[in-house]
CSV table of C-alpha atoms and ligand atoms in Angstrom, one decimal:
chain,number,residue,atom,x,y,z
A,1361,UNK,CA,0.0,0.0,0.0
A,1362,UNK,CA,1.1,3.5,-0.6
A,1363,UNK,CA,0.9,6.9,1.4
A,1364,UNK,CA,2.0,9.8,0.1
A,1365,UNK,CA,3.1,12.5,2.7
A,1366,UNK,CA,2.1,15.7,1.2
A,1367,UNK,CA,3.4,18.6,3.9
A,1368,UNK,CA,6.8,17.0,4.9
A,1369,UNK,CA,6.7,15.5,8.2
A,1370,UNK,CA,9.3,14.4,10.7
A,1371,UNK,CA,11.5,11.7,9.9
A,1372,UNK,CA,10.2,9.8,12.9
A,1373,UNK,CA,6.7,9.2,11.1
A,1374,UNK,CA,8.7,8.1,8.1
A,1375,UNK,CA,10.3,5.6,9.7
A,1376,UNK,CA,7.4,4.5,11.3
A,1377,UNK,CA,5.8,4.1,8.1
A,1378,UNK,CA,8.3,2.9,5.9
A,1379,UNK,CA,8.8,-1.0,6.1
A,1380,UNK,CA,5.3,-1.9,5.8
A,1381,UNK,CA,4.3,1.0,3.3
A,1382,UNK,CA,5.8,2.9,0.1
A,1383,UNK,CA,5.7,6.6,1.2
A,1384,UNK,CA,6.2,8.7,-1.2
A,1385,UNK,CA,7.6,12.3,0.2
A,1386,UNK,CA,5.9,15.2,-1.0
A,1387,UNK,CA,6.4,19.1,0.5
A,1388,UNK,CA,3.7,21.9,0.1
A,1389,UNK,CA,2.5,20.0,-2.9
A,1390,UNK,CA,0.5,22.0,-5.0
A,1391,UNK,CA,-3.4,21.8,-5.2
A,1392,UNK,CA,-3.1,20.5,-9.1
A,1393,UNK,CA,-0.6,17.7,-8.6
A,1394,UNK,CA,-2.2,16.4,-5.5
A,1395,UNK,CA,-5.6,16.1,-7.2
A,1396,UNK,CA,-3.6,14.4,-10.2
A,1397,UNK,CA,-1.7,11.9,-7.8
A,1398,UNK,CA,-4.4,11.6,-5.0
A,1399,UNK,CA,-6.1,8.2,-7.2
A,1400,UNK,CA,-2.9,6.2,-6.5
A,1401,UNK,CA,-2.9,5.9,-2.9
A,1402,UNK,CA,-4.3,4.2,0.5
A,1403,UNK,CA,-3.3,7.0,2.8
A,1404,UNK,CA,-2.3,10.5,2.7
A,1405,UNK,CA,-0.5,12.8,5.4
A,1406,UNK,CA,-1.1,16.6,5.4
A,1407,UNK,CA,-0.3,19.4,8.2
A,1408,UNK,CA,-1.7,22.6,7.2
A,1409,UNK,CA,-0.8,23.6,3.8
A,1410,UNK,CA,-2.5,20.9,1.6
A,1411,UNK,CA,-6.5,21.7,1.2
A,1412,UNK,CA,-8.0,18.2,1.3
A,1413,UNK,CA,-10.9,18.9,-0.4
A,1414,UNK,CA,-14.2,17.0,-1.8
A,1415,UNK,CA,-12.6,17.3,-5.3
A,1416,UNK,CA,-9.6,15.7,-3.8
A,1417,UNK,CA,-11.6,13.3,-2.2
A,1418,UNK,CA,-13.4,12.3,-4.8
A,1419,UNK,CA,-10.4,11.7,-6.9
A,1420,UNK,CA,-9.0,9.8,-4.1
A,1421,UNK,CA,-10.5,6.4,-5.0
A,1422,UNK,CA,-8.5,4.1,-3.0
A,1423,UNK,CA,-7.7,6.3,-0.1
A,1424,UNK,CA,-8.9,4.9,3.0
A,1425,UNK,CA,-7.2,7.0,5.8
A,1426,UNK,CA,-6.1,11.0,5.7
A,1427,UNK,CA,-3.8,11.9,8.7
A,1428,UNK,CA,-3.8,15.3,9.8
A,1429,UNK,CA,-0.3,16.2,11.6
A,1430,UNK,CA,-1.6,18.5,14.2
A,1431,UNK,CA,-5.1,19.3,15.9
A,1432,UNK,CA,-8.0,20.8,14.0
A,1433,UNK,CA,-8.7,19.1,10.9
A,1434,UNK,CA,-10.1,22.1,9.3
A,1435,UNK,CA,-8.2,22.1,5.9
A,1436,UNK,CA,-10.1,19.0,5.3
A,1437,UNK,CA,-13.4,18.2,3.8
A,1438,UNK,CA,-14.6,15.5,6.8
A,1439,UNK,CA,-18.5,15.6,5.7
A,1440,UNK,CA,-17.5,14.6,2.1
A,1441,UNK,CA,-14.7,12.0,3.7
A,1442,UNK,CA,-17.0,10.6,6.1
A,1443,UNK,CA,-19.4,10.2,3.6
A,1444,UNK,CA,-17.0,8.3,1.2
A,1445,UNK,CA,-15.8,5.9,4.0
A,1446,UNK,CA,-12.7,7.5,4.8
A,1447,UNK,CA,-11.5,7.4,7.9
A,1448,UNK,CA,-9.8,10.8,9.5
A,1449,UNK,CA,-7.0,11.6,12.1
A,1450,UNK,CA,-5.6,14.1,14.0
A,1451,UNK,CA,-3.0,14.2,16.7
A,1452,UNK,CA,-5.3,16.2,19.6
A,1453,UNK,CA,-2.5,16.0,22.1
A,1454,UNK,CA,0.4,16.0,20.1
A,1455,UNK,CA,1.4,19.5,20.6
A,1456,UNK,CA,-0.3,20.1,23.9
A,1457,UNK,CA,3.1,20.9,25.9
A,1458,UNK,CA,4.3,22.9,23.3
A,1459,UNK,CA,1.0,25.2,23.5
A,1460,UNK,CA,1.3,25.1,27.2
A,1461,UNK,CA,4.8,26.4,27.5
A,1462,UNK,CA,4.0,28.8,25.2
A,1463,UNK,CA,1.0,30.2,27.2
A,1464,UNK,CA,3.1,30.6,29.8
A,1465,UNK,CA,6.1,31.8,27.9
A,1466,UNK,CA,3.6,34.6,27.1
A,1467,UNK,CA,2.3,35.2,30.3
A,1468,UNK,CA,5.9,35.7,31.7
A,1469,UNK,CA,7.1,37.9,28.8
A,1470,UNK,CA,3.8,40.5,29.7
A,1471,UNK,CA,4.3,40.8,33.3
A,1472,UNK,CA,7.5,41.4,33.2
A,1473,UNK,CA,7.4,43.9,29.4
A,1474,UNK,CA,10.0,41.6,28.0
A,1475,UNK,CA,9.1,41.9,24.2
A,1476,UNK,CA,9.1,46.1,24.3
A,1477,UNK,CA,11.9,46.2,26.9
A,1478,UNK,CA,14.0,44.0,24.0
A,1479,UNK,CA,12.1,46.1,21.4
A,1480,UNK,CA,13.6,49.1,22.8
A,1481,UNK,CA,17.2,48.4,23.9
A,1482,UNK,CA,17.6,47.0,20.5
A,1483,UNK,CA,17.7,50.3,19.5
A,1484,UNK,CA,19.9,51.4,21.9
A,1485,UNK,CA,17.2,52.7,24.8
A,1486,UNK,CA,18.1,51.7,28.7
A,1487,UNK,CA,14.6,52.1,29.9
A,1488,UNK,CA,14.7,50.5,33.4
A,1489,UNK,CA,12.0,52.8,35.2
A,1490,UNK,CA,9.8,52.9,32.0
A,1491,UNK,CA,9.3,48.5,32.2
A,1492,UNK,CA,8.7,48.0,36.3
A,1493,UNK,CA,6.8,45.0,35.9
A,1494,UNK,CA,4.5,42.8,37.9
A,1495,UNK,CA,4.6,39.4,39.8
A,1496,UNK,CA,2.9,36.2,39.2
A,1497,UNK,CA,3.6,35.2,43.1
A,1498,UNK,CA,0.7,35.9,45.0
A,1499,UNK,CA,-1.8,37.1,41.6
A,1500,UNK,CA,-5.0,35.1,40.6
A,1501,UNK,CA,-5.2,33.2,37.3
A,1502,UNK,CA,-8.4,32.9,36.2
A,1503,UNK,CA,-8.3,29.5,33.3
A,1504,UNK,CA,-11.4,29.1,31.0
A,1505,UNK,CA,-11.2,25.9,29.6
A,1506,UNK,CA,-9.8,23.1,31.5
A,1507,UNK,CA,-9.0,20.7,29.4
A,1508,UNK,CA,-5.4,19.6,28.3
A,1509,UNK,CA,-3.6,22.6,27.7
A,1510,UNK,CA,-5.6,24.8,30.4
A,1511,UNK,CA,-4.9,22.6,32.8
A,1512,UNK,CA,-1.1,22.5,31.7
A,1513,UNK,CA,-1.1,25.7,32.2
A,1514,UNK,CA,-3.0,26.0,35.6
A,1515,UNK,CA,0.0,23.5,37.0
A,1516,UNK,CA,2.6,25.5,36.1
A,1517,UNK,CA,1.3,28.2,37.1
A,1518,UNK,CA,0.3,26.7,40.7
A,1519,UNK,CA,4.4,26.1,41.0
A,1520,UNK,CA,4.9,30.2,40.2
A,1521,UNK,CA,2.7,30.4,43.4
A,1522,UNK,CA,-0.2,31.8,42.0
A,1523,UNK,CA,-3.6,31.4,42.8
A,1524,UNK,CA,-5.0,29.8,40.4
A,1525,UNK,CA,-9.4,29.5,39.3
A,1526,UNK,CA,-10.8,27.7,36.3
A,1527,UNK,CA,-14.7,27.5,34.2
A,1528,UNK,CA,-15.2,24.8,32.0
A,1529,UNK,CA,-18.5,23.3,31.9
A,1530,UNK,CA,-17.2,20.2,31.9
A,1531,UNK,CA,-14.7,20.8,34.3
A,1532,UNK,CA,-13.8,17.5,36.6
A,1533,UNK,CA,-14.2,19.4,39.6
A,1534,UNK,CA,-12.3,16.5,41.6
A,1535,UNK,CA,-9.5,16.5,39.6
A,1536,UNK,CA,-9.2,20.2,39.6
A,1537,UNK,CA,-9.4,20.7,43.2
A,1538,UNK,CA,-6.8,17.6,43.9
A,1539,UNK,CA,-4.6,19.9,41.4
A,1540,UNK,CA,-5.1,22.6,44.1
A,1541,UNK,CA,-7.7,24.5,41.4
A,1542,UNK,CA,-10.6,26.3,42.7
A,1543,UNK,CA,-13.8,25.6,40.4
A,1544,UNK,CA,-15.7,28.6,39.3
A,1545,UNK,CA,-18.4,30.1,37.6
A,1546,UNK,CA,-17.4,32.3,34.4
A,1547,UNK,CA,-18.7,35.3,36.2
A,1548,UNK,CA,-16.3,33.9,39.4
A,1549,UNK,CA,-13.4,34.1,37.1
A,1550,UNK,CA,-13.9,37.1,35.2
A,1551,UNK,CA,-14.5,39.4,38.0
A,1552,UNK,CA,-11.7,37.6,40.8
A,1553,UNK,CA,-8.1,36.9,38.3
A,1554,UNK,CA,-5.9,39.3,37.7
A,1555,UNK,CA,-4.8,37.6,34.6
A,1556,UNK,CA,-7.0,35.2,32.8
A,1557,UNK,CA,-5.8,32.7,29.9
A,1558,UNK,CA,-8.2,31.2,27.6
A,1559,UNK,CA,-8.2,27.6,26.6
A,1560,UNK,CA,-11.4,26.4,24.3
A,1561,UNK,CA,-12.0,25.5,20.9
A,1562,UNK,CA,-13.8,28.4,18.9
A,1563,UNK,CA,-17.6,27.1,18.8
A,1564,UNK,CA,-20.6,29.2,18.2
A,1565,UNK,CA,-20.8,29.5,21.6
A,1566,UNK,CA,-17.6,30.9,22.6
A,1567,UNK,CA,-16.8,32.6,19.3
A,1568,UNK,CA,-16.7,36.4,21.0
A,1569,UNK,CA,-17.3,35.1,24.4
A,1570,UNK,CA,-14.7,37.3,25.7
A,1571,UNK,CA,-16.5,41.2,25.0
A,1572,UNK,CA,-16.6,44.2,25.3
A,1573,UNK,CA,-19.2,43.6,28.3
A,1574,UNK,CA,-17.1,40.9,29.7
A,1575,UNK,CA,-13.8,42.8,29.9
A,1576,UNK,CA,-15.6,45.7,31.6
A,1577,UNK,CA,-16.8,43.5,34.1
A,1578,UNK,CA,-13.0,42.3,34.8
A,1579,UNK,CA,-10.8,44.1,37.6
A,1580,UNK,CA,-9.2,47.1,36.0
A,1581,UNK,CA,-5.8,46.0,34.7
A,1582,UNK,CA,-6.4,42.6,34.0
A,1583,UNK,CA,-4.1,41.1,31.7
A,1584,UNK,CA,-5.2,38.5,28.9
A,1585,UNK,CA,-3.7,35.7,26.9
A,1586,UNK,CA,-4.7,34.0,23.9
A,1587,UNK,CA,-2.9,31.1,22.7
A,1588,UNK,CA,-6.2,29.0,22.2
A,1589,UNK,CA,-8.6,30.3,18.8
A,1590,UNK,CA,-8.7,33.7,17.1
A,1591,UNK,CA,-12.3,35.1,17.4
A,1592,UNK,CA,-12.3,34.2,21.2
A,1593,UNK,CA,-11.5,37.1,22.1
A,1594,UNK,CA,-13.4,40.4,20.5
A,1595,UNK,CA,-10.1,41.8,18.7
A,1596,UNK,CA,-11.7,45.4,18.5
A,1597,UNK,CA,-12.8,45.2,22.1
A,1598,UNK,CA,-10.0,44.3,22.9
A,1599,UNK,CA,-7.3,46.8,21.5
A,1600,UNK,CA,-10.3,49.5,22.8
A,1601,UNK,CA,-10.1,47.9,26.4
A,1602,UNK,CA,-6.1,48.3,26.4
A,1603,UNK,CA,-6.4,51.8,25.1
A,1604,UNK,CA,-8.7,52.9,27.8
A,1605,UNK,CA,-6.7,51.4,30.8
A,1606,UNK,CA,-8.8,48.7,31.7
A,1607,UNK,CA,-7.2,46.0,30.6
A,1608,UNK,CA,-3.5,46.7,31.4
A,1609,UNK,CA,-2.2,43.9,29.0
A,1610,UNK,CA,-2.6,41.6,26.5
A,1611,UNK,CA,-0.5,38.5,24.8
A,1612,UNK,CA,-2.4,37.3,21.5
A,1613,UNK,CA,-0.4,34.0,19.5
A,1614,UNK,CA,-3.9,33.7,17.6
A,1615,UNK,CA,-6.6,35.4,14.9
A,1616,UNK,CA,-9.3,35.7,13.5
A,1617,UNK,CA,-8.1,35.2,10.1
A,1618,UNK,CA,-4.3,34.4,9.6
A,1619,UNK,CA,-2.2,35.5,8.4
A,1620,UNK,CA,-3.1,38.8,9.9
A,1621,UNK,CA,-2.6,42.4,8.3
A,1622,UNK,CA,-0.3,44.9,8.7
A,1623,UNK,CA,-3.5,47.5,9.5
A,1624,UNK,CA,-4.7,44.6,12.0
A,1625,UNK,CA,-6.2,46.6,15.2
A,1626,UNK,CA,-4.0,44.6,17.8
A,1627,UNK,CA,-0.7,45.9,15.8
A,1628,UNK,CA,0.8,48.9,17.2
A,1629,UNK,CA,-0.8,49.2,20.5
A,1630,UNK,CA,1.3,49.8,23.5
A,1631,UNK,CA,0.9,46.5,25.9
A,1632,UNK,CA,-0.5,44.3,23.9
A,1633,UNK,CA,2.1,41.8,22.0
A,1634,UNK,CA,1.1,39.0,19.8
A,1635,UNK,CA,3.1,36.1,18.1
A,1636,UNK,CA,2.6,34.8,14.7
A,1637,UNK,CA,0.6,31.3,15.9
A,1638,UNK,CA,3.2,29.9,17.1
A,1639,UNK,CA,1.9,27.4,20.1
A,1640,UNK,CA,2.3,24.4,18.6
A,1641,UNK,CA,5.4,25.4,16.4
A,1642,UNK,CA,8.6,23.3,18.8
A,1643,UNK,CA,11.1,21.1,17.2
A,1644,UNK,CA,9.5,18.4,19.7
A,1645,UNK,CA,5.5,19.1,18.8
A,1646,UNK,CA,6.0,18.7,14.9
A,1647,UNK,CA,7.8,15.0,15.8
A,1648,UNK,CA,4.9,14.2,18.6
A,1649,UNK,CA,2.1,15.1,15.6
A,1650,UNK,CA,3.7,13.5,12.8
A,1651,UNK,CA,4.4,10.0,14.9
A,1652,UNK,CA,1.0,9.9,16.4
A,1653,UNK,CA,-0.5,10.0,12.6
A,1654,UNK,CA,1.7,7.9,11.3
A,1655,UNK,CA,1.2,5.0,14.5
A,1656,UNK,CA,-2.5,5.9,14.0
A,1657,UNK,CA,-2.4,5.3,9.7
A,1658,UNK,CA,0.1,2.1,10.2
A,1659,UNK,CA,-2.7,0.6,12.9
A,1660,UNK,CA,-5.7,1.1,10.4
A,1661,UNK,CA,-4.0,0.0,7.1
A,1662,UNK,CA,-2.6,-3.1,8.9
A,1663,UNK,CA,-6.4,-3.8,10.3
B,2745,NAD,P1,-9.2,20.3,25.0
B,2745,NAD,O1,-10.3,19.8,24.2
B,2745,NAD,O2,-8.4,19.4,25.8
B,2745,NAD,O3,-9.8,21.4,26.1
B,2745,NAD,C1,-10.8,22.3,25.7
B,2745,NAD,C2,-11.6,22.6,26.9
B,2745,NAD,O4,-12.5,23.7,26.7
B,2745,NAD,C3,-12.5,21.4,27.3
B,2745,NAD,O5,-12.2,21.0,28.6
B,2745,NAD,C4,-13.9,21.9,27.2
B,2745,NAD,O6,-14.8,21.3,28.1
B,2745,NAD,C5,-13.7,23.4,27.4
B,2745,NAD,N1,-14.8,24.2,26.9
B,2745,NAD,C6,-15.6,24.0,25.9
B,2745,NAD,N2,-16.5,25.0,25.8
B,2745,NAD,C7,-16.2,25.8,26.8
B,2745,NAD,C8,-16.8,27.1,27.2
B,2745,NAD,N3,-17.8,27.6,26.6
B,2745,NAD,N4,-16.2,27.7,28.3
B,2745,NAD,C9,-15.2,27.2,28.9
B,2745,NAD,N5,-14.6,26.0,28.6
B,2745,NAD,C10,-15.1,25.4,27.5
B,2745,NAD,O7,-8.4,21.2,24.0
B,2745,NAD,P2,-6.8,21.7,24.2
B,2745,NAD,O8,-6.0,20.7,23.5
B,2745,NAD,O9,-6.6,22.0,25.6
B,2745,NAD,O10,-6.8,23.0,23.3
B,2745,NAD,C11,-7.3,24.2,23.8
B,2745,NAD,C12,-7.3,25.3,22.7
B,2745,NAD,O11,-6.0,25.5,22.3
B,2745,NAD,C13,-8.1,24.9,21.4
B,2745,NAD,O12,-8.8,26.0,20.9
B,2745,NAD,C14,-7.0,24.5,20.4
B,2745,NAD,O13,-7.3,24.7,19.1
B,2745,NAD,C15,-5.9,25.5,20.9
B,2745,NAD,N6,-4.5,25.2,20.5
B,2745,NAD,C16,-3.8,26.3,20.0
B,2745,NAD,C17,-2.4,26.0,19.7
B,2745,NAD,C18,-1.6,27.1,19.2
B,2745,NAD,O14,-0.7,26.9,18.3
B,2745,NAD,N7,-1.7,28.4,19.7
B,2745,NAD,C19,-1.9,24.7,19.7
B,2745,NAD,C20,-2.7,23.7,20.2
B,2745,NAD,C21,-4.0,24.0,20.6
């Protein structure tokens, strides 16, 4: 059988791959050549660039598995998959650590004005007074979302000595509070953390679930993080919120539509700093997606 690896993934997953299968190594191959190749095999492997569409798929007429290196599978067609018996697979917890880390990597850099303090000495400015920052010992986290990556990151905060509350409505309020989490209500945690991190998928229901209204209803100088879903947070709302003082910070890896432009409104504004999606981008996340595809691909086409 034959899988073709269309994004270039880690060795590891070749290897992986390569005794029982013909792989056939593609990178960033382009739309045409895909849909032109696509007939001749059993699996395929993708990461972000290649669209699997339902042209693709219904080209691909002896594909039986697509493996998506990484979480969402939104660059591919799964209605028009599903409905032609193919089976689809993502790595959900192949890049969690890396999207922790980076969370907190973020939270870090804010309290402490690391990004504008390197921005400015770059060019020469010794601003000492100017970037006072604040401490995580001592300050409330507030965590919506609990799941794998918020709870990551209500751990390692827990070891800065910070207090630290999460909402999920499907929290496991056990484990939480054996993690030494107190279980709130949203309203709990939007009105008691002096920095709050977000961690959901974007749904309909939490697609702008962090507003105008909400942030308002924070304590005034709140700092926020984003490493989870552009469209989370209210980017307008947002940059408005930092501009008028209440929220003091802001650290955004995430948008509503990437790549983002250069008239974006959360460029240019003093304290808030962003990063180009890059939770998930380590060395050791693009090996821990590519071998959990390639495990899961080698287990279905071997039955
Ligand atoms: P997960 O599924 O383990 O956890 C998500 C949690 O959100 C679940 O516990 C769920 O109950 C909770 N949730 C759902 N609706 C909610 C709501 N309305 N309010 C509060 N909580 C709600 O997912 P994860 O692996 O921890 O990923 C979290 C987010 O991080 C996702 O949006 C994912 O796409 C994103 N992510 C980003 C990067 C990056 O590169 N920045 C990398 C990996 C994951």
């Amino acid at each position: 059988m034959k899988v073709l690896i269309a994004d270039g993934v880690s060795q590891m997953a070749v290897d992986i791959l390569k005794d029982d299968f013909e792989c056939v190594i593609k990178d960033k191959l382009p739309a045409e050549e895909l849909l032109q190749i696509i007939p001749e095999f059993d699996a395929l492997i993708v990461r972000s660039a290649s669209k699997v569409t339902a042209e693709v798929i219904d080209a691909a007429t002896n594909l039986k598995i697509i493996g998506r290196a990484g979480v969402g599978v939104d660059n591919i067609d799964v209605p028009a998959a599903t409905a032609r018996g193919i089976i689809v697979i993502n790595s959900p917890g192949g890049n969690t650590n890396a999207a922790t880390e980076h969370t907190c990597a973020m939270m870090l850099a804010m309290a402490r004005n690391i990004p504008i303090a390197n921005e400015t000495l770059q060019k020469g400015e010794w601003n000492r007074k100017q970037y006072t920052g604040v401490e995580l010992k001592d300050k409330t986290l507030g965590v919506i979302g609990m799941g794998r990556i918020g709870s990551g990151v209500a751990k390692r905060a827990l070891a800065f000595e910070m207090k630290v509350i999460g909402y999920d409505p499907y929290i496991n309020e056990e484990r939480a509070k054996d993690m030494g989490v107190e279980v709130g209500t949203f309203e709990d945690v939007i009105a008691k953390s002096d920095f709050i991190t977000v961690h959901m998928p974007l749904t309909d229901s939490t697609r702008g679930m962090i507003n105008k209204d909400v942030m308002y209803k924070m304590k005034k100088g709140v700092r926020l993080i984003n490493c989870a879903r552009g469209g989370i947070i209210v980017e307008e709302d947002l940059r408005d919120a930092v501009l008028d003082g209440q929220v003091a910070g802001a650290a955004v890896d995430v948008f509503t539509s990437e790549p983002i432009p250069a008239d974006h409104p959360l460029l240019g504004v003093k304290n808030i700093f962003v990063t180009p999606h890059l939770g998930a981008s380590t060395v050791e996340a693009q090996v821990g997606v590519a071998v959990d595809v390639a495990q899961g691909i080698k287990a279905a086409l071997n039955g």
